[in-house]
Amino acid sequence: MKAAGLTGGRMTLDERRAAFWLAGVFSLRMLGLFMILPVFALYAEHLRGNTPALAGLAIGIYGFSQALFQIPFGFLSDHYGRKRMIYLGLLIFAVGSVAAALADSIWGVILGRALQGGGAVSAAVMALAADLTREEHRIKVMATIGITIGLSFAISMIMGPVLNGWIGVPGIFWLTGLCALLSIAVVRFRVPNPVLSRVHRDAEPVASQFGRVLADTQLLRLNFGIFILHLLLTATFVAVPLALRDAGLPSDRHWEVYLPALLFSMVAIVPFIILAEKHRRLKPVFLGAILTLVLTEFGLLTLHDNVLEMGVLLLIFFTGFNLLEATLPSLIAKMAPPDAKGTAMGVYSSSQFLGAFAGGGLGGWLRGSFGLKGVFAFTTLGALAWLVVAWTMKNPRYLSSYLLNVGALDELAAHHLALQLAQVPGVAEAVVIAADGVAYLKVDRHTLDEATLRGFAADVDV
């Protein structure tokens, strides 16, 4: 039968299982990384050898090792098997969690957190998800994983203070280690084995595309943006738990601030996403969200000694943060070359993790040298610098990625097919990779003539 994306076919049982269980693996891992964010600055005060700078480093160090190893893990999974590299990464993550749980010094926690980040399975998991799904359903699977990551962050910010009150930070580390081992079991027994593993240009980095992606000034603006966004997040939460405590709110009640702020922010971003995507006002919404962070960080600089005022500011902060976290990947997808989306997302993810590392390290050092005001002054300037850089961003084209299985072709036939596809109404860009048997398209969904595209799809068994 024809490729299901063009005939309205549904996802198979194996595709649905892959989406559900791999999203679960991502979720458990992200929970483990983020649950300590709202509680660690307070816990670190009781560790041997602690300084504010080292506490910040312990929070952010996972980002350095994650950025260092995530792309190599993806490449190695091409050669040694997806599941094998995922098992290895999750085992390293579990070992790091145990090391942090057992540590009685700040350096022990730093080592554990570095190991947690070193279990960088993100690229390998995405590649496995691509192996297990047909081209026409892959965007849905990746979107499912992306939504899960966002929910995991929100849950971790709420559960961190709650679990800290029940089992303490060492208990949270033990729990995250257990979750990593459970994830290994999930991948082994619940995720189907791929029939064939190959490179997927839409889902994983390709070495030959790095120069092209790194030379694209529009993509560099977005990479700078995600770097600053996670720098702001990590640096802010080097200081916020201490500010809430100093304002009179016990640490086991911090969830009372985070819960309403996160829940409201997740609802509040919906109309802005509709305005940005459906009504094609993405750049104004994007710039408005960055400006919101500038004003929020400045508010924290001046009003961080009152719990109610901080609660309102955090609500606004999370609204801006969640909106930007949702729109940045959309902008990457719109601006990346159609056959280099996976590479663009790989560089983007590395920039995100490096931002977390920089935010933790610099935020901790600034807290030790200049106090909480020094941290919030730094984050205010960082958000302002991002606003200046983003202001010169081009208005994005409102295009979507579209994959078409075209079957086996030689290079000449692939070239001619790309020219033909580019003439289909609604197709803005078309690249056909003969070795992949896939056409990578950028399309305008509002004007796309799918009926014509249907004629170019290969006959595939599903």
GROMACS .gro file of C-alpha atoms in nm:
model
  462
    1MET     CA    1   0.000   0.000   0.000
    2LYS     CA    2   0.106   0.362  -0.036
    3ALA     CA    3   0.291   0.539   0.242
    4ALA     CA    4   0.042   0.589   0.517
    5GLY     CA    5   0.119   0.955   0.574
    6LEU     CA    6  -0.034   1.029   0.237
    7THR     CA    7  -0.324   0.792   0.263
    8GLY     CA    8  -0.433   0.872   0.616
    9GLY     CA    9  -0.307   0.545   0.762
   10ARG     CA   10  -0.281   0.511   1.137
   11MET     CA   11   0.021   0.434   1.346
   12THR     CA   12   0.085   0.067   1.401
   13LEU     CA   13   0.083  -0.093   1.745
   14ASP     CA   14   0.463  -0.104   1.747
   15GLU     CA   15   0.482   0.264   1.654
   16ARG     CA   16   0.244   0.358   1.935
   17ARG     CA   17   0.437   0.142   2.182
   18ALA     CA   18   0.764   0.302   2.075
   19ALA     CA   19   0.624   0.653   2.120
   20PHE     CA   20   0.474   0.577   2.462
   21TRP     CA   21   0.761   0.387   2.618
   22LEU     CA   22   1.045   0.599   2.478
   23ALA     CA   23   0.863   0.910   2.598
   24GLY     CA   24   0.851   0.740   2.938
   25VAL     CA   25   1.226   0.681   2.933
   26PHE     CA   26   1.284   1.048   2.852
   27SER     CA   27   1.042   1.148   3.126
   28LEU     CA   28   1.207   0.943   3.400
   29ARG     CA   29   1.551   1.067   3.306
   30MET     CA   30   1.446   1.432   3.295
   31LEU     CA   31   1.274   1.398   3.631
   32GLY     CA   32   1.600   1.272   3.775
   33LEU     CA   33   1.797   1.564   3.638
   34PHE     CA   34   1.555   1.841   3.736
   35MET     CA   35   1.401   1.735   4.068
   36ILE     CA   36   1.698   1.866   4.263
   37LEU     CA   37   1.689   2.206   4.091
   38PRO     CA   38   1.447   2.371   4.338
   39VAL     CA   39   1.604   2.211   4.649
   40PHE     CA   40   1.977   2.161   4.602
   41ALA     CA   41   2.099   2.511   4.692
   42LEU     CA   42   1.960   2.459   5.043
   43TYR     CA   43   2.086   2.101   5.075
   44ALA     CA   44   2.437   2.195   4.962
   45GLU     CA   45   2.485   2.414   5.271
   46HIS     CA   46   2.521   2.095   5.478
   47LEU     CA   47   2.780   1.927   5.255
   48ARG     CA   48   3.147   1.913   5.345
   49GLY     CA   49   3.358   2.157   5.144
   50ASN     CA   50   3.061   2.347   5.008
   51THR     CA   51   3.090   2.699   4.870
   52PRO     CA   52   2.825   2.887   4.670
   53ALA     CA   53   3.035   2.847   4.356
   54LEU     CA   54   3.067   2.470   4.402
   55ALA     CA   55   2.696   2.438   4.479
   56GLY     CA   56   2.618   2.612   4.151
   57LEU     CA   57   2.867   2.389   3.971
   58ALA     CA   58   2.698   2.079   4.116
   59ILE     CA   59   2.363   2.197   3.983
   60GLY     CA   60   2.491   2.275   3.633
   61ILE     CA   61   2.773   2.025   3.573
   62TYR     CA   62   2.539   1.768   3.420
   63GLY     CA   63   2.491   2.010   3.130
   64PHE     CA   64   2.861   2.006   3.042
   65SER     CA   65   2.888   1.627   3.030
   66GLN     CA   66   2.552   1.599   2.852
   67ALA     CA   67   2.665   1.844   2.582
   68LEU     CA   68   2.997   1.662   2.553
   69PHE     CA   69   2.857   1.312   2.508
   70GLN     CA   70   2.507   1.333   2.358
   71ILE     CA   71   2.614   1.360   1.993
   72PRO     CA   72   2.889   1.092   2.026
   73PHE     CA   73   2.633   0.859   2.188
   74GLY     CA   74   2.411   0.909   1.885
   75PHE     CA   75   2.693   0.834   1.642
   76LEU     CA   76   2.799   0.528   1.839
   77SER     CA   77   2.442   0.400   1.836
   78ASP     CA   78   2.461   0.395   1.454
   79HIS     CA   79   2.749   0.146   1.477
   80TYR     CA   80   2.695  -0.052   1.798
   81GLY     CA   81   2.317  -0.060   1.822
   82ARG     CA   82   2.059   0.179   1.963
   83LYS     CA   83   1.953  -0.025   2.262
   84ARG     CA   84   2.309  -0.118   2.357
   85MET     CA   85   2.411   0.249   2.383
   86ILE     CA   86   2.090   0.339   2.566
   87TYR     CA   87   2.157   0.064   2.822
   88LEU     CA   88   2.510   0.196   2.870
   89GLY     CA   89   2.394   0.556   2.908
   90LEU     CA   90   2.120   0.471   3.157
   91LEU     CA   91   2.361   0.258   3.358
   92ILE     CA   92   2.607   0.550   3.375
   93PHE     CA   93   2.319   0.774   3.483
   94ALA     CA   94   2.224   0.526   3.757
   95VAL     CA   95   2.585   0.505   3.881
   96GLY     CA   96   2.599   0.885   3.894
   97SER     CA   97   2.276   0.896   4.093
   98VAL     CA   98   2.411   0.648   4.347
   99ALA     CA   99   2.741   0.838   4.374
  100ALA     CA  100   2.552   1.161   4.445
  101ALA     CA  101   2.324   0.987   4.698
  102LEU     CA  102   2.620   0.848   4.893
  103ALA     CA  103   2.828   1.167   4.883
  104ASP     CA  104   2.884   1.365   5.199
  105SER     CA  105   3.095   1.630   5.026
  106ILE     CA  106   3.012   1.876   4.751
  107TRP     CA  107   3.279   1.721   4.528
  108GLY     CA  108   3.111   1.383   4.554
  109VAL     CA  109   2.784   1.533   4.435
  110ILE     CA  110   2.963   1.714   4.151
  111LEU     CA  111   3.108   1.381   4.038
  112GLY     CA  112   2.767   1.215   4.059
  113ARG     CA  113   2.596   1.490   3.863
  114ALA     CA  114   2.867   1.482   3.597
  115LEU     CA  115   2.810   1.109   3.557
  116GLN     CA  116   2.436   1.165   3.536
  117GLY     CA  117   2.491   1.401   3.243
  118GLY     CA  118   2.746   1.161   3.092
  119GLY     CA  119   2.468   0.906   3.043
  120ALA     CA  120   2.360   1.115   2.745
  121VAL     CA  121   2.107   0.892   2.573
  122SER     CA  122   1.892   1.164   2.414
  123ALA     CA  123   2.027   1.130   2.061
  124ALA     CA  124   2.026   0.749   2.077
  125VAL     CA  125   1.665   0.745   2.201
  126MET     CA  126   1.557   0.979   1.921
  127ALA     CA  127   1.737   0.761   1.667
  128LEU     CA  128   1.564   0.451   1.804
  129ALA     CA  129   1.229   0.627   1.784
  130ALA     CA  130   1.304   0.711   1.421
  131ASP     CA  131   1.400   0.348   1.346
  132LEU     CA  132   1.068   0.232   1.486
  133THR     CA  133   0.840   0.474   1.302
  134ARG     CA  134   0.764   0.536   0.940
  135GLU     CA  135   0.853   0.876   0.798
  136GLU     CA  136   0.492   0.990   0.779
  137HIS     CA  137   0.437   0.938   1.154
  138ARG     CA  138   0.773   1.045   1.287
  139ILE     CA  139   0.678   1.404   1.359
  140LYS     CA  140   0.391   1.283   1.579
  141VAL     CA  141   0.626   1.056   1.775
  142MET     CA  142   0.884   1.332   1.823
  143ALA     CA  143   0.609   1.571   1.932
  144THR     CA  144   0.491   1.315   2.189
  145ILE     CA  145   0.842   1.293   2.332
  146GLY     CA  146   0.876   1.672   2.333
  147ILE     CA  147   0.549   1.720   2.522
  148THR     CA  148   0.658   1.458   2.773
  149ILE     CA  149   0.984   1.643   2.837
  150GLY     CA  150   0.791   1.964   2.908
  151LEU     CA  151   0.555   1.789   3.147
  152SER     CA  152   0.847   1.620   3.321
  153PHE     CA  153   1.007   1.956   3.388
  154ALA     CA  154   0.686   2.092   3.543
  155ILE     CA  155   0.635   1.781   3.756
  156SER     CA  156   0.997   1.781   3.872
  157MET     CA  157   0.976   2.142   3.993
  158ILE     CA  158   0.675   2.051   4.206
  159MET     CA  159   0.784   1.705   4.320
  160GLY     CA  160   1.138   1.811   4.413
  161PRO     CA  161   1.035   2.010   4.724
  162VAL     CA  162   0.767   1.752   4.816
  163LEU     CA  163   1.007   1.457   4.795
  164ASN     CA  164   1.274   1.656   4.973
  165GLY     CA  165   1.039   1.680   5.270
  166TRP     CA  166   0.976   1.304   5.263
  167ILE     CA  167   1.310   1.144   5.170
  168GLY     CA  168   1.561   1.428   5.143
  169VAL     CA  169   1.795   1.505   4.853
  170PRO     CA  170   1.990   1.177   4.896
  171GLY     CA  171   1.658   0.995   4.869
  172ILE     CA  172   1.580   1.182   4.547
  173PHE     CA  173   1.914   1.067   4.404
  174TRP     CA  174   1.839   0.706   4.506
  175LEU     CA  175   1.497   0.734   4.343
  176THR     CA  176   1.641   0.868   4.019
  177GLY     CA  177   1.894   0.583   4.011
  178LEU     CA  178   1.608   0.336   4.049
  179CYS     CA  179   1.418   0.510   3.770
  180ALA     CA  180   1.719   0.473   3.542
  181LEU     CA  181   1.730   0.098   3.608
  182LEU     CA  182   1.356   0.074   3.545
  183SER     CA  183   1.412   0.257   3.218
  184ILE     CA  184   1.662  -0.008   3.112
  185ALA     CA  185   1.395  -0.271   3.175
  186VAL     CA  186   1.142  -0.068   2.977
  187VAL     CA  187   1.374  -0.041   2.676
  188ARG     CA  188   1.461  -0.413   2.700
  189PHE     CA  189   1.113  -0.557   2.742
  190ARG     CA  190   0.862  -0.299   2.621
  191VAL     CA  191   1.025  -0.112   2.332
  192PRO     CA  192   1.022  -0.313   2.007
  193ASN     CA  193   1.349  -0.401   1.839
  194PRO     CA  194   1.404  -0.217   1.510
  195VAL     CA  195   1.415  -0.428   1.197
  196LEU     CA  196   1.671  -0.190   1.047
  197SER     CA  197   1.878   0.091   1.198
  198ARG     CA  198   2.001   0.368   0.974
  199VAL     CA  199   2.078   0.739   0.989
  200HIS     CA  200   1.770   0.961   0.994
  201ARG     CA  201   1.853   1.315   0.887
  202ASP     CA  202   1.537   1.452   1.045
  203ALA     CA  203   1.602   1.300   1.388
  204GLU     CA  204   1.977   1.276   1.447
  205PRO     CA  205   2.297   1.466   1.359
  206VAL     CA  206   2.487   1.393   1.039
  207ALA     CA  207   2.858   1.477   1.053
  208SER     CA  208   2.870   1.627   0.704
  209GLN     CA  209   2.599   1.881   0.793
  210PHE     CA  210   2.767   2.047   1.093
  211GLY     CA  211   2.952   2.312   0.891
  212ARG     CA  212   2.635   2.410   0.711
  213VAL     CA  213   2.433   2.435   1.032
  214LEU     CA  214   2.700   2.624   1.227
  215ALA     CA  215   2.734   2.879   0.947
  216ASP     CA  216   2.363   2.966   0.947
  217THR     CA  217   2.326   3.296   1.133
  218GLN     CA  218   1.953   3.247   1.194
  219LEU     CA  219   2.012   2.908   1.357
  220LEU     CA  220   2.300   3.058   1.559
  221ARG     CA  221   2.058   3.317   1.700
  222LEU     CA  222   1.828   3.037   1.812
  223ASN     CA  223   2.116   2.838   1.960
  224PHE     CA  224   2.221   3.148   2.153
  225GLY     CA  225   1.861   3.179   2.267
  226ILE     CA  226   1.831   2.828   2.411
  227PHE     CA  227   2.175   2.872   2.572
  228ILE     CA  228   2.053   3.187   2.749
  229LEU     CA  229   1.714   3.037   2.836
  230HIS     CA  230   1.867   2.748   3.029
  231LEU     CA  231   2.139   2.970   3.172
  232LEU     CA  232   1.858   3.185   3.313
  233LEU     CA  233   1.669   2.884   3.448
  234THR     CA  234   1.968   2.731   3.624
  235ALA     CA  235   2.112   3.056   3.758
  236THR     CA  236   1.771   3.169   3.879
  237PHE     CA  237   1.726   2.850   4.078
  238VAL     CA  238   2.070   2.881   4.229
  239ALA     CA  239   1.914   3.179   4.408
  240VAL     CA  240   1.535   3.134   4.428
  241PRO     CA  241   1.523   2.857   4.694
  242LEU     CA  242   1.746   3.064   4.920
  243ALA     CA  243   1.540   3.377   4.859
  244LEU     CA  244   1.217   3.197   4.946
  245ARG     CA  245   1.371   3.060   5.265
  246ASP     CA  246   1.510   3.399   5.363
  247ALA     CA  247   1.167   3.550   5.300
  248GLY     CA  248   1.024   3.313   5.561
  249LEU     CA  249   0.893   3.013   5.361
  250PRO     CA  250   1.024   2.675   5.486
  251SER     CA  251   1.182   2.458   5.217
  252ASP     CA  252   0.919   2.183   5.249
  253ARG     CA  253   0.654   2.439   5.153
  254HIS     CA  254   0.825   2.579   4.843
  255TRP     CA  255   0.598   2.360   4.629
  256GLU     CA  256   0.312   2.590   4.736
  257VAL     CA  257   0.476   2.860   4.524
  258TYR     CA  258   0.587   2.639   4.234
  259LEU     CA  259   0.261   2.446   4.189
  260PRO     CA  260   0.025   2.736   4.109
  261ALA     CA  261   0.296   2.916   3.912
  262LEU     CA  262   0.359   2.617   3.687
  263LEU     CA  263  -0.006   2.518   3.645
  264PHE     CA  264  -0.115   2.870   3.556
  265SER     CA  265   0.178   2.919   3.319
  266MET     CA  266   0.093   2.602   3.124
  267VAL     CA  267  -0.259   2.732   3.069
  268ALA     CA  268  -0.147   3.089   3.004
  269ILE     CA  269   0.081   2.999   2.714
  270VAL     CA  270  -0.195   2.834   2.507
  271PRO     CA  271  -0.344   3.153   2.354
  272PHE     CA  272   0.006   3.282   2.277
  273ILE     CA  273   0.097   2.960   2.095
  274ILE     CA  274  -0.226   2.986   1.893
  275LEU     CA  275  -0.148   3.349   1.812
  276ALA     CA  276   0.208   3.260   1.712
  277GLU     CA  277   0.136   2.956   1.495
  278LYS     CA  278  -0.224   2.979   1.372
  279HIS     CA  279  -0.227   3.355   1.324
  280ARG     CA  280   0.138   3.366   1.216
  281ARG     CA  281   0.263   3.616   1.475
  282LEU     CA  282   0.555   3.408   1.589
  283LYS     CA  283   0.826   3.673   1.600
  284PRO     CA  284   0.625   3.929   1.804
  285VAL     CA  285   0.518   3.658   2.049
  286PHE     CA  286   0.876   3.532   2.070
  287LEU     CA  287   1.019   3.878   2.139
  288GLY     CA  288   0.742   3.948   2.388
  289ALA     CA  289   0.828   3.632   2.582
  290ILE     CA  290   1.196   3.732   2.599
  291LEU     CA  291   1.099   4.080   2.718
  292THR     CA  292   0.886   3.913   2.984
  293LEU     CA  293   1.195   3.731   3.113
  294VAL     CA  294   1.393   4.056   3.118
  295LEU     CA  295   1.127   4.223   3.331
  296THR     CA  296   1.080   3.919   3.553
  297GLU     CA  297   1.451   3.885   3.630
  298PHE     CA  298   1.465   4.257   3.706
  299GLY     CA  299   1.166   4.209   3.934
  300LEU     CA  300   1.345   3.930   4.118
  301LEU     CA  301   1.644   4.161   4.156
  302THR     CA  302   1.434   4.421   4.336
  303LEU     CA  303   1.155   4.216   4.501
  304HIS     CA  304   1.311   3.889   4.615
  305ASP     CA  305   1.248   3.943   4.985
  306ASN     CA  306   0.870   3.886   4.979
  307VAL     CA  307   0.709   3.545   4.922
  308LEU     CA  308   0.391   3.673   4.756
  309GLU     CA  309   0.578   3.900   4.517
  310MET     CA  310   0.820   3.620   4.431
  311GLY     CA  311   0.526   3.387   4.369
  312VAL     CA  312   0.378   3.630   4.117
  313LEU     CA  313   0.715   3.684   3.951
  314LEU     CA  314   0.779   3.310   3.923
  315LEU     CA  315   0.436   3.263   3.766
  316ILE     CA  316   0.529   3.520   3.502
  317PHE     CA  317   0.878   3.369   3.467
  318PHE     CA  318   0.743   3.020   3.401
  319THR     CA  319   0.492   3.157   3.149
  320GLY     CA  320   0.771   3.318   2.950
  321PHE     CA  321   1.002   3.021   2.997
  322ASN     CA  322   0.746   2.760   2.889
  323LEU     CA  323   0.638   2.967   2.591
  324LEU     CA  324   0.998   3.002   2.471
  325GLU     CA  325   1.069   2.635   2.541
  326ALA     CA  326   0.776   2.550   2.310
  327THR     CA  327   0.850   2.800   2.033
  328LEU     CA  328   1.227   2.761   1.999
  329PRO     CA  329   1.211   2.403   1.858
  330SER     CA  330   0.937   2.519   1.622
  331LEU     CA  331   1.164   2.796   1.496
  332ILE     CA  332   1.452   2.551   1.451
  333ALA     CA  333   1.226   2.324   1.245
  334LYS     CA  334   1.112   2.617   1.031
  335MET     CA  335   1.459   2.757   0.968
  336ALA     CA  336   1.676   2.444   0.939
  337PRO     CA  337   1.747   2.302   0.592
  338PRO     CA  338   1.500   2.018   0.526
  339ASP     CA  339   1.771   1.750   0.520
  340ALA     CA  340   1.962   1.890   0.821
  341LYS     CA  341   1.690   1.919   1.085
  342GLY     CA  342   1.843   1.644   1.300
  343THR     CA  343   2.184   1.812   1.292
  344ALA     CA  344   2.032   2.150   1.374
  345MET     CA  345   1.846   1.999   1.669
  346GLY     CA  346   2.165   1.827   1.788
  347VAL     CA  347   2.356   2.158   1.798
  348TYR     CA  348   2.053   2.323   1.959
  349SER     CA  349   2.038   2.059   2.233
  350SER     CA  350   2.410   2.091   2.303
  351SER     CA  351   2.367   2.467   2.333
  352GLN     CA  352   2.084   2.410   2.582
  353PHE     CA  353   2.297   2.188   2.804
  354LEU     CA  354   2.593   2.424   2.790
  355GLY     CA  355   2.359   2.701   2.901
  356ALA     CA  356   2.259   2.497   3.205
  357PHE     CA  357   2.626   2.442   3.287
  358ALA     CA  358   2.711   2.811   3.250
  359GLY     CA  359   2.408   2.917   3.452
  360GLY     CA  360   2.494   2.688   3.740
  361GLY     CA  361   2.864   2.772   3.750
  362LEU     CA  362   2.835   3.147   3.701
  363GLY     CA  363   2.523   3.174   3.916
  364GLY     CA  364   2.696   3.000   4.205
  365TRP     CA  365   3.009   3.212   4.176
  366LEU     CA  366   2.805   3.533   4.162
  367ARG     CA  367   2.601   3.430   4.466
  368GLY     CA  368   2.920   3.374   4.662
  369SER     CA  369   3.076   3.700   4.547
  370PHE     CA  370   2.781   3.940   4.530
  371GLY     CA  371   2.486   3.768   4.697
  372LEU     CA  372   2.142   3.703   4.552
  373LYS     CA  373   2.128   4.046   4.391
  374GLY     CA  374   2.440   3.962   4.193
  375VAL     CA  375   2.269   3.652   4.049
  376PHE     CA  376   1.952   3.835   3.951
  377ALA     CA  377   2.146   4.126   3.801
  378PHE     CA  378   2.338   3.874   3.589
  379THR     CA  379   2.020   3.700   3.470
  380THR     CA  380   1.860   4.035   3.388
  381LEU     CA  381   2.156   4.131   3.169
  382GLY     CA  382   2.159   3.786   3.009
  383ALA     CA  383   1.792   3.810   2.912
  384LEU     CA  384   1.848   4.163   2.780
  385ALA     CA  385   2.140   4.044   2.564
  386TRP     CA  386   1.914   3.775   2.418
  387LEU     CA  387   1.646   4.031   2.338
  388VAL     CA  388   1.900   4.238   2.144
  389VAL     CA  389   2.021   3.933   1.947
  390ALA     CA  390   1.669   3.805   1.876
  391TRP     CA  391   1.548   4.145   1.758
  392THR     CA  392   1.742   4.102   1.431
  393MET     CA  393   1.598   3.756   1.362
  394LYS     CA  394   1.421   3.720   1.030
  395ASN     CA  395   1.049   3.661   1.029
  396PRO     CA  396   1.017   3.284   1.001
  397ARG     CA  397   0.850   3.115   0.709
  398TYR     CA  398   0.549   2.922   0.836
  399LEU     CA  399   0.659   2.589   0.700
  400SER     CA  400   0.640   2.237   0.836
  401SER     CA  401   0.873   1.944   0.793
  402TYR     CA  402   0.733   1.668   0.573
  403LEU     CA  403   0.890   1.332   0.500
  404LEU     CA  404   0.804   1.122   0.198
  405ASN     CA  405   0.921   0.766   0.142
  406VAL     CA  406   1.016   0.755  -0.226
  407GLY     CA  407   1.193   0.419  -0.235
  408ALA     CA  408   1.524   0.321  -0.389
  409LEU     CA  409   1.666   0.573  -0.637
  410ASP     CA  410   1.996   0.653  -0.802
  411GLU     CA  411   2.147   1.000  -0.764
  412LEU     CA  412   2.024   1.128  -1.100
  413ALA     CA  413   1.669   1.012  -1.037
  414ALA     CA  414   1.679   1.167  -0.690
  415HIS     CA  415   1.785   1.501  -0.840
  416HIS     CA  416   1.504   1.497  -1.096
  417LEU     CA  417   1.250   1.394  -0.833
  418ALA     CA  418   1.352   1.684  -0.609
  419LEU     CA  419   1.288   1.924  -0.898
  420GLN     CA  420   0.946   1.769  -0.956
  421LEU     CA  421   0.851   1.783  -0.588
  422ALA     CA  422   0.952   2.148  -0.568
  423GLN     CA  423   0.685   2.224  -0.829
  424VAL     CA  424   0.401   2.077  -0.620
  425PRO     CA  425   0.180   2.353  -0.476
  426GLY     CA  426   0.266   2.411  -0.113
  427VAL     CA  427   0.617   2.262  -0.132
  428ALA     CA  428   0.875   2.530  -0.053
  429GLU     CA  429   1.188   2.313  -0.044
  430ALA     CA  430   1.260   1.957  -0.150
  431VAL     CA  431   1.573   1.749  -0.098
  432VAL     CA  432   1.579   1.384  -0.201
  433ILE     CA  433   1.854   1.166  -0.054
  434ALA     CA  434   1.900   0.864  -0.276
  435ALA     CA  435   2.075   0.656  -0.009
  436ASP     CA  436   1.785   0.713   0.232
  437GLY     CA  437   1.504   0.668  -0.017
  438VAL     CA  438   1.342   0.969   0.149
  439ALA     CA  439   1.235   1.313   0.031
  440TYR     CA  440   1.284   1.581   0.297
  441LEU     CA  441   1.037   1.860   0.235
  442LYS     CA  442   0.942   2.198   0.377
  443VAL     CA  443   0.574   2.261   0.310
  444ASP     CA  444   0.302   2.515   0.375
  445ARG     CA  445   0.021   2.304   0.517
  446HIS     CA  446  -0.239   2.564   0.419
  447THR     CA  447  -0.166   2.536   0.047
  448LEU     CA  448  -0.015   2.188   0.017
  449ASP     CA  449  -0.156   1.968  -0.262
  450GLU     CA  450  -0.128   1.627  -0.094
  451ALA     CA  451  -0.315   1.458  -0.375
  452THR     CA  452  -0.029   1.539  -0.612
  453LEU     CA  453   0.233   1.437  -0.359
  454ARG     CA  454   0.053   1.103  -0.325
  455GLY     CA  455   0.167   1.011  -0.671
  456PHE     CA  456   0.534   1.032  -0.570
  457ALA     CA  457   0.514   0.802  -0.269
  458ALA     CA  458   0.680   0.461  -0.297
  459ASP     CA  459   0.481   0.145  -0.249
  460VAL     CA  460   0.573   0.020   0.098
  461ASP     CA  461   0.446  -0.257   0.313
  462VAL     CA  462   0.309  -0.144   0.649
   0.00000   0.00000   0.00000
